[in-house]
Amino acid sequence: MDETYYLGAYWGARRETAKQCAARAEVLFSSVSNVDPSFACWFQQGSSPKAALKHPIQTTAGTLEKLLEQGRDRAVEELGFRLSGWNGEHDDFDASAFDTTCGGSSQRVRNYWLFDLPTRGPSAKRVLTGPVLANVLKATALAWAPDWGVAMSYAHRDLMEPRRAQKTPHVGWVTYLAHHRGTVPPLPSPVRVEPVQDLGTLIILTPDRFTVTSPEHVALAEQVRDRLAAAGLLEPTSP
């Protein structure tokens, strides 16, 4: 069975208006459309793919603000706004989707931006590389200023979950950590470390596709996680 991959960015309670969230989302959509063409076009979720294709998402701040307002929980304002979409690819294995909860100030629900990534096909061959995922995660960090972020497979996440303390960052194929978490220590080869302006740091384990079927990949991720934890960078996310 193919490993399936996602890319997510996470941050604690941060009250923002729909307008502020829309401005951030507009920046992200503009940036990732330049990373790969599969991120250039989006549609609202519908009862069927055919129905969804009738509702393209204009990724301008004004339109995104309206869509975010529609996804607002009006009964509990502190939960923020919800929005999701799909890129219109008919082959489910080669499709991407996004989902977000943003602007929330509740301690019960965290804010996040999530891309579900293609698994196999032309888009997957382009997207599922260390450099491309690093660029997508960098764009996400610049747009949303999260506490941490990661690109990894669900299989790798499930493998590591029993050892992960609650509310602490995952360490995956590509990991982002905000600067306030601390200084990234020296890491083993072939790991690459890249700054994200003055916001944080990207950690890329391998340029090739990371998979849990590779003992070397899993061992490298474990080694990096242990070094980051020892340096105090994997403490729980603040509320």
PDB file of C-alpha atoms in Angstrom:
ATOM      1  CA  MET A   1       0.000   0.000   0.000  1.00  0.00           C
ATOM      2  CA  ASP A   2       1.261   3.487  -0.884  1.00  0.00           C
ATOM      3  CA  GLU A   3       2.255   5.795   1.957  1.00  0.00           C
ATOM      4  CA  THR A   4       0.105   8.912   2.026  1.00  0.00           C
ATOM      5  CA  TYR A   5       1.603  12.274   2.950  1.00  0.00           C
ATOM      6  CA  TYR A   6       0.485  15.556   4.448  1.00  0.00           C
ATOM      7  CA  LEU A   7       1.961  18.926   5.325  1.00  0.00           C
ATOM      8  CA  GLY A   8       0.685  20.812   8.337  1.00  0.00           C
ATOM      9  CA  ALA A   9       1.461  23.948  10.331  1.00  0.00           C
ATOM     10  CA  TYR A  10       0.167  24.470  13.874  1.00  0.00           C
ATOM     11  CA  TRP A  11      -0.106  27.305  16.371  1.00  0.00           C
ATOM     12  CA  GLY A  12      -1.876  28.018  19.617  1.00  0.00           C
ATOM     13  CA  ALA A  13      -4.690  30.415  20.451  1.00  0.00           C
ATOM     14  CA  ARG A  14      -4.395  33.559  18.321  1.00  0.00           C
ATOM     15  CA  ARG A  15      -7.471  35.673  17.817  1.00  0.00           C
ATOM     16  CA  GLU A  16      -7.601  37.045  14.281  1.00  0.00           C
ATOM     17  CA  THR A  17     -10.427  38.370  12.154  1.00  0.00           C
ATOM     18  CA  ALA A  18     -11.607  36.712   8.953  1.00  0.00           C
ATOM     19  CA  LYS A  19      -9.967  39.599   7.101  1.00  0.00           C
ATOM     20  CA  GLN A  20      -6.610  38.954   8.750  1.00  0.00           C
ATOM     21  CA  CYS A  21      -6.822  35.202   8.101  1.00  0.00           C
ATOM     22  CA  ALA A  22      -7.821  35.838   4.482  1.00  0.00           C
ATOM     23  CA  ALA A  23      -4.790  38.060   3.947  1.00  0.00           C
ATOM     24  CA  ARG A  24      -2.523  35.295   5.243  1.00  0.00           C
ATOM     25  CA  ALA A  25      -4.232  32.661   3.080  1.00  0.00           C
ATOM     26  CA  GLU A  26      -3.932  34.857  -0.012  1.00  0.00           C
ATOM     27  CA  VAL A  27      -0.174  35.117   0.537  1.00  0.00           C
ATOM     28  CA  LEU A  28       0.104  31.340   0.925  1.00  0.00           C
ATOM     29  CA  PHE A  29      -1.949  30.498  -2.164  1.00  0.00           C
ATOM     30  CA  SER A  30       0.082  32.934  -4.236  1.00  0.00           C
ATOM     31  CA  SER A  31       3.357  31.450  -2.984  1.00  0.00           C
ATOM     32  CA  VAL A  32       2.531  27.757  -3.408  1.00  0.00           C
ATOM     33  CA  SER A  33       1.113  28.314  -6.899  1.00  0.00           C
ATOM     34  CA  ASN A  34       4.676  29.238  -7.887  1.00  0.00           C
ATOM     35  CA  VAL A  35       6.085  26.087  -6.259  1.00  0.00           C
ATOM     36  CA  ASP A  36       4.036  23.593  -8.294  1.00  0.00           C
ATOM     37  CA  PRO A  37       1.132  23.943 -10.763  1.00  0.00           C
ATOM     38  CA  SER A  38      -0.973  21.443  -8.784  1.00  0.00           C
ATOM     39  CA  PHE A  39      -1.335  24.154  -6.104  1.00  0.00           C
ATOM     40  CA  ALA A  40      -2.560  26.835  -8.503  1.00  0.00           C
ATOM     41  CA  CYS A  41      -6.290  26.052  -8.659  1.00  0.00           C
ATOM     42  CA  TRP A  42      -8.754  25.183  -5.889  1.00  0.00           C
ATOM     43  CA  PHE A  43     -12.433  24.316  -5.521  1.00  0.00           C
ATOM     44  CA  GLN A  44     -14.846  24.264  -2.608  1.00  0.00           C
ATOM     45  CA  GLN A  45     -15.786  20.847  -1.298  1.00  0.00           C
ATOM     46  CA  GLY A  46     -19.075  19.543  -2.713  1.00  0.00           C
ATOM     47  CA  SER A  47     -21.390  16.554  -2.585  1.00  0.00           C
ATOM     48  CA  SER A  48     -19.417  15.082  -5.503  1.00  0.00           C
ATOM     49  CA  PRO A  49     -16.325  16.013  -7.561  1.00  0.00           C
ATOM     50  CA  LYS A  50     -18.615  17.189 -10.355  1.00  0.00           C
ATOM     51  CA  ALA A  51     -20.492  19.464  -7.957  1.00  0.00           C
ATOM     52  CA  ALA A  52     -17.255  20.816  -6.467  1.00  0.00           C
ATOM     53  CA  LEU A  53     -15.914  21.800  -9.890  1.00  0.00           C
ATOM     54  CA  LYS A  54     -18.808  24.253 -10.189  1.00  0.00           C
ATOM     55  CA  HIS A  55     -17.445  26.237  -7.245  1.00  0.00           C
ATOM     56  CA  PRO A  56     -13.871  27.425  -7.907  1.00  0.00           C
ATOM     57  CA  ILE A  57     -12.172  29.351  -5.122  1.00  0.00           C
ATOM     58  CA  GLN A  58     -10.899  32.771  -6.099  1.00  0.00           C
ATOM     59  CA  THR A  59      -7.825  33.038  -3.897  1.00  0.00           C
ATOM     60  CA  THR A  60      -8.071  36.782  -3.387  1.00  0.00           C
ATOM     61  CA  ALA A  61      -8.339  38.192   0.109  1.00  0.00           C
ATOM     62  CA  GLY A  62     -11.838  39.536  -0.412  1.00  0.00           C
ATOM     63  CA  THR A  63     -13.277  36.219  -1.601  1.00  0.00           C
ATOM     64  CA  LEU A  64     -11.389  34.220   1.011  1.00  0.00           C
ATOM     65  CA  GLU A  65     -12.720  36.487   3.761  1.00  0.00           C
ATOM     66  CA  LYS A  66     -16.293  35.742   2.684  1.00  0.00           C
ATOM     67  CA  LEU A  67     -15.643  31.997   2.582  1.00  0.00           C
ATOM     68  CA  LEU A  68     -14.020  32.058   6.010  1.00  0.00           C
ATOM     69  CA  GLU A  69     -16.997  33.948   7.427  1.00  0.00           C
ATOM     70  CA  GLN A  70     -19.268  31.248   6.019  1.00  0.00           C
ATOM     71  CA  GLY A  71     -17.214  28.661   7.903  1.00  0.00           C
ATOM     72  CA  ARG A  72     -17.412  30.508  11.185  1.00  0.00           C
ATOM     73  CA  ASP A  73     -18.984  28.887  14.248  1.00  0.00           C
ATOM     74  CA  ARG A  74     -21.328  31.723  15.179  1.00  0.00           C
ATOM     75  CA  ALA A  75     -22.414  30.028  18.382  1.00  0.00           C
ATOM     76  CA  VAL A  76     -18.840  29.890  19.725  1.00  0.00           C
ATOM     77  CA  GLU A  77     -16.911  32.805  18.237  1.00  0.00           C
ATOM     78  CA  GLU A  78     -13.635  31.882  19.904  1.00  0.00           C
ATOM     79  CA  LEU A  79     -13.367  28.753  17.732  1.00  0.00           C
ATOM     80  CA  GLY A  80     -12.426  30.890  14.733  1.00  0.00           C
ATOM     81  CA  PHE A  81     -13.010  30.091  11.069  1.00  0.00           C
ATOM     82  CA  ARG A  82     -12.958  26.957   8.912  1.00  0.00           C
ATOM     83  CA  LEU A  83     -12.249  26.533   5.229  1.00  0.00           C
ATOM     84  CA  SER A  84     -11.354  23.556   3.050  1.00  0.00           C
ATOM     85  CA  GLY A  85     -10.836  22.876  -0.635  1.00  0.00           C
ATOM     86  CA  TRP A  86      -9.622  20.463  -3.319  1.00  0.00           C
ATOM     87  CA  ASN A  87      -7.471  21.067  -6.384  1.00  0.00           C
ATOM     88  CA  GLY A  88      -9.806  19.454  -8.926  1.00  0.00           C
ATOM     89  CA  GLU A  89      -7.575  16.516  -9.837  1.00  0.00           C
ATOM     90  CA  HIS A  90      -9.859  13.618 -10.855  1.00  0.00           C
ATOM     91  CA  ASP A  91      -7.346  10.936  -9.881  1.00  0.00           C
ATOM     92  CA  ASP A  92      -7.720  10.719  -6.101  1.00  0.00           C
ATOM     93  CA  PHE A  93      -4.163   9.419  -5.746  1.00  0.00           C
ATOM     94  CA  ASP A  94      -2.762  12.473  -7.545  1.00  0.00           C
ATOM     95  CA  ALA A  95      -5.012  15.072  -5.898  1.00  0.00           C
ATOM     96  CA  SER A  96      -4.246  17.629  -3.194  1.00  0.00           C
ATOM     97  CA  ALA A  97      -6.582  19.251  -0.687  1.00  0.00           C
ATOM     98  CA  PHE A  98      -6.341  21.838   2.070  1.00  0.00           C
ATOM     99  CA  ASP A  99      -8.091  22.423   5.381  1.00  0.00           C
ATOM    100  CA  THR A 100      -7.709  25.157   7.969  1.00  0.00           C
ATOM    101  CA  THR A 101      -8.969  26.371  11.301  1.00  0.00           C
ATOM    102  CA  CYS A 102      -7.671  29.890  11.906  1.00  0.00           C
ATOM    103  CA  GLY A 103      -8.309  32.931  14.048  1.00  0.00           C
ATOM    104  CA  GLY A 104      -9.349  30.864  17.059  1.00  0.00           C
ATOM    105  CA  SER A 105      -8.654  31.996  20.598  1.00  0.00           C
ATOM    106  CA  SER A 106     -10.040  28.892  22.329  1.00  0.00           C
ATOM    107  CA  GLN A 107      -7.738  26.726  24.419  1.00  0.00           C
ATOM    108  CA  ARG A 108      -9.783  23.706  23.273  1.00  0.00           C
ATOM    109  CA  VAL A 109      -9.148  23.909  19.525  1.00  0.00           C
ATOM    110  CA  ARG A 110      -5.761  24.572  17.947  1.00  0.00           C
ATOM    111  CA  ASN A 111      -5.260  26.626  14.812  1.00  0.00           C
ATOM    112  CA  TYR A 112      -3.725  24.880  11.832  1.00  0.00           C
ATOM    113  CA  TRP A 113      -3.230  24.786   8.069  1.00  0.00           C
ATOM    114  CA  LEU A 114      -3.101  21.353   6.431  1.00  0.00           C
ATOM    115  CA  PHE A 115      -2.322  20.190   2.898  1.00  0.00           C
ATOM    116  CA  ASP A 116      -3.151  16.590   2.014  1.00  0.00           C
ATOM    117  CA  LEU A 117      -0.625  15.704  -0.682  1.00  0.00           C
ATOM    118  CA  PRO A 118      -0.757  13.471  -3.774  1.00  0.00           C
ATOM    119  CA  THR A 119       0.361   9.856  -3.410  1.00  0.00           C
ATOM    120  CA  ARG A 120       1.212   8.708  -6.928  1.00  0.00           C
ATOM    121  CA  GLY A 121       0.990  10.157 -10.411  1.00  0.00           C
ATOM    122  CA  PRO A 122       2.566  13.152 -12.198  1.00  0.00           C
ATOM    123  CA  SER A 123       1.874  15.639  -9.389  1.00  0.00           C
ATOM    124  CA  ALA A 124       3.157  13.255  -6.725  1.00  0.00           C
ATOM    125  CA  LYS A 125       6.423  12.742  -8.620  1.00  0.00           C
ATOM    126  CA  ARG A 126       6.998  16.498  -8.626  1.00  0.00           C
ATOM    127  CA  VAL A 127       5.708  17.335  -5.133  1.00  0.00           C
ATOM    128  CA  LEU A 128       7.035  14.461  -3.038  1.00  0.00           C
ATOM    129  CA  THR A 129      10.646  15.576  -2.907  1.00  0.00           C
ATOM    130  CA  GLY A 130      12.514  17.211  -0.064  1.00  0.00           C
ATOM    131  CA  PRO A 131      13.170  20.509  -1.897  1.00  0.00           C
ATOM    132  CA  VAL A 132       9.546  21.000  -3.027  1.00  0.00           C
ATOM    133  CA  LEU A 133       8.067  20.155   0.366  1.00  0.00           C
ATOM    134  CA  ALA A 134      10.607  22.473   1.984  1.00  0.00           C
ATOM    135  CA  ASN A 135       9.394  25.295  -0.260  1.00  0.00           C
ATOM    136  CA  VAL A 136       5.736  24.577   0.521  1.00  0.00           C
ATOM    137  CA  LEU A 137       6.377  24.401   4.268  1.00  0.00           C
ATOM    138  CA  LYS A 138       8.471  27.576   4.084  1.00  0.00           C
ATOM    139  CA  ALA A 139       5.632  29.380   2.292  1.00  0.00           C
ATOM    140  CA  THR A 140       3.178  28.129   4.921  1.00  0.00           C
ATOM    141  CA  ALA A 141       5.424  29.335   7.742  1.00  0.00           C
ATOM    142  CA  LEU A 142       5.879  32.771   6.178  1.00  0.00           C
ATOM    143  CA  ALA A 143       2.124  33.167   5.691  1.00  0.00           C
ATOM    144  CA  TRP A 144       0.888  31.892   9.066  1.00  0.00           C
ATOM    145  CA  ALA A 145       3.849  32.262  11.478  1.00  0.00           C
ATOM    146  CA  PRO A 146       3.067  28.929  13.168  1.00  0.00           C
ATOM    147  CA  ASP A 147       4.719  27.462  16.233  1.00  0.00           C
ATOM    148  CA  TRP A 148       5.792  24.390  14.268  1.00  0.00           C
ATOM    149  CA  GLY A 149       5.071  22.477  11.099  1.00  0.00           C
ATOM    150  CA  VAL A 150       5.860  19.197   9.408  1.00  0.00           C
ATOM    151  CA  ALA A 151       5.666  17.305   6.115  1.00  0.00           C
ATOM    152  CA  MET A 152       5.536  13.548   6.652  1.00  0.00           C
ATOM    153  CA  SER A 153       3.618  10.399   5.863  1.00  0.00           C
ATOM    154  CA  TYR A 154       0.663   9.321   7.961  1.00  0.00           C
ATOM    155  CA  ALA A 155       2.409   5.973   8.413  1.00  0.00           C
ATOM    156  CA  HIS A 156       5.465   7.686   9.903  1.00  0.00           C
ATOM    157  CA  ARG A 157       3.246   9.816  12.141  1.00  0.00           C
ATOM    158  CA  ASP A 158       1.421   6.728  13.416  1.00  0.00           C
ATOM    159  CA  LEU A 159       4.709   4.925  14.012  1.00  0.00           C
ATOM    160  CA  MET A 160       6.056   7.789  16.124  1.00  0.00           C
ATOM    161  CA  GLU A 161       2.832   8.753  17.929  1.00  0.00           C
ATOM    162  CA  PRO A 162       3.251   6.388  20.916  1.00  0.00           C
ATOM    163  CA  ARG A 163       6.575   8.081  21.771  1.00  0.00           C
ATOM    164  CA  ARG A 164       5.343  11.643  21.292  1.00  0.00           C
ATOM    165  CA  ALA A 165       4.281  13.662  24.320  1.00  0.00           C
ATOM    166  CA  GLN A 166       0.948  15.446  24.014  1.00  0.00           C
ATOM    167  CA  LYS A 167       0.987  18.794  22.132  1.00  0.00           C
ATOM    168  CA  THR A 168       4.642  18.458  21.139  1.00  0.00           C
ATOM    169  CA  PRO A 169       5.881  18.827  17.542  1.00  0.00           C
ATOM    170  CA  HIS A 170       6.236  15.893  15.201  1.00  0.00           C
ATOM    171  CA  VAL A 171       9.620  15.457  13.551  1.00  0.00           C
ATOM    172  CA  GLY A 172       9.194  14.259   9.968  1.00  0.00           C
ATOM    173  CA  TRP A 173      10.632  14.367   6.495  1.00  0.00           C
ATOM    174  CA  VAL A 174      10.632  18.183   6.629  1.00  0.00           C
ATOM    175  CA  THR A 175      10.133  19.969   9.947  1.00  0.00           C
ATOM    176  CA  TYR A 176       9.682  23.649  10.778  1.00  0.00           C
ATOM    177  CA  LEU A 177      10.371  25.048  14.259  1.00  0.00           C
ATOM    178  CA  ALA A 178       9.805  28.675  15.242  1.00  0.00           C
ATOM    179  CA  HIS A 179      12.838  30.524  16.591  1.00  0.00           C
ATOM    180  CA  HIS A 180      11.282  31.021  20.010  1.00  0.00           C
ATOM    181  CA  ARG A 181      11.665  27.268  20.572  1.00  0.00           C
ATOM    182  CA  GLY A 182      15.441  27.614  20.650  1.00  0.00           C
ATOM    183  CA  THR A 183      18.537  27.081  18.536  1.00  0.00           C
ATOM    184  CA  VAL A 184      18.707  23.998  16.334  1.00  0.00           C
ATOM    185  CA  PRO A 185      21.771  21.922  17.328  1.00  0.00           C
ATOM    186  CA  PRO A 186      24.208  20.307  14.864  1.00  0.00           C
ATOM    187  CA  LEU A 187      22.446  17.462  13.058  1.00  0.00           C
ATOM    188  CA  PRO A 188      23.841  14.403  11.253  1.00  0.00           C
ATOM    189  CA  SER A 189      24.416  14.156   7.514  1.00  0.00           C
ATOM    190  CA  PRO A 190      22.558  14.242   5.123  1.00  0.00           C
ATOM    191  CA  VAL A 191      20.188  16.532   7.078  1.00  0.00           C
ATOM    192  CA  ARG A 192      19.944  20.109   5.775  1.00  0.00           C
ATOM    193  CA  VAL A 193      18.962  23.089   7.881  1.00  0.00           C
ATOM    194  CA  GLU A 194      17.599  26.303   6.323  1.00  0.00           C
ATOM    195  CA  PRO A 195      16.484  29.581   7.914  1.00  0.00           C
ATOM    196  CA  VAL A 196      12.991  30.928   7.265  1.00  0.00           C
ATOM    197  CA  GLN A 197      13.764  34.641   7.435  1.00  0.00           C
ATOM    198  CA  ASP A 198      13.606  35.712  11.097  1.00  0.00           C
ATOM    199  CA  LEU A 199      10.733  33.343  11.951  1.00  0.00           C
ATOM    200  CA  GLY A 200      12.242  29.883  12.303  1.00  0.00           C
ATOM    201  CA  THR A 201      14.157  26.975  10.821  1.00  0.00           C
ATOM    202  CA  LEU A 202      13.482  24.212   8.318  1.00  0.00           C
ATOM    203  CA  ILE A 203      15.021  20.779   8.854  1.00  0.00           C
ATOM    204  CA  ILE A 204      15.064  18.514   5.763  1.00  0.00           C
ATOM    205  CA  LEU A 205      16.030  14.910   6.482  1.00  0.00           C
ATOM    206  CA  THR A 206      16.543  13.742   2.909  1.00  0.00           C
ATOM    207  CA  PRO A 207      16.008  15.122  -0.611  1.00  0.00           C
ATOM    208  CA  ASP A 208      14.523  11.786  -1.713  1.00  0.00           C
ATOM    209  CA  ARG A 209      11.102  10.496  -0.712  1.00  0.00           C
ATOM    210  CA  PHE A 210      11.084   9.582   2.974  1.00  0.00           C
ATOM    211  CA  THR A 211       9.366   6.281   3.694  1.00  0.00           C
ATOM    212  CA  VAL A 212       8.851   4.104   6.762  1.00  0.00           C
ATOM    213  CA  THR A 213       9.870   1.086   4.692  1.00  0.00           C
ATOM    214  CA  SER A 214      13.441   2.416   4.845  1.00  0.00           C
ATOM    215  CA  PRO A 215      15.089   1.552   8.197  1.00  0.00           C
ATOM    216  CA  GLU A 216      17.740   4.178   7.447  1.00  0.00           C
ATOM    217  CA  HIS A 217      15.105   6.909   7.082  1.00  0.00           C
ATOM    218  CA  VAL A 218      13.327   5.953  10.287  1.00  0.00           C
ATOM    219  CA  ALA A 219      16.604   5.752  12.204  1.00  0.00           C
ATOM    220  CA  LEU A 220      17.658   9.178  10.921  1.00  0.00           C
ATOM    221  CA  ALA A 221      14.346  10.708  11.985  1.00  0.00           C
ATOM    222  CA  GLU A 222      14.749   9.167  15.433  1.00  0.00           C
ATOM    223  CA  GLN A 223      18.281  10.512  15.774  1.00  0.00           C
ATOM    224  CA  VAL A 224      17.198  14.018  14.769  1.00  0.00           C
ATOM    225  CA  ARG A 225      14.186  13.904  17.083  1.00  0.00           C
ATOM    226  CA  ASP A 226      16.363  12.869  20.017  1.00  0.00           C
ATOM    227  CA  ARG A 227      18.848  15.710  19.386  1.00  0.00           C
ATOM    228  CA  LEU A 228      16.080  18.283  19.067  1.00  0.00           C
ATOM    229  CA  ALA A 229      14.420  17.018  22.235  1.00  0.00           C
ATOM    230  CA  ALA A 230      17.713  17.130  24.141  1.00  0.00           C
ATOM    231  CA  ALA A 231      18.155  20.742  23.019  1.00  0.00           C
ATOM    232  CA  GLY A 232      14.711  21.626  24.369  1.00  0.00           C
ATOM    233  CA  LEU A 233      13.078  22.366  21.004  1.00  0.00           C
ATOM    234  CA  LEU A 234      10.215  19.880  21.317  1.00  0.00           C
ATOM    235  CA  GLU A 235       8.406  21.236  24.347  1.00  0.00           C
ATOM    236  CA  PRO A 236       4.573  21.331  24.241  1.00  0.00           C
ATOM    237  CA  THR A 237       2.950  24.101  22.217  1.00  0.00           C
ATOM    238  CA  SER A 238       1.862  27.045  24.359  1.00  0.00           C
ATOM    239  CA  PRO A 239      -1.941  27.528  24.642  1.00  0.00           C
TER     240      PRO A 239
END
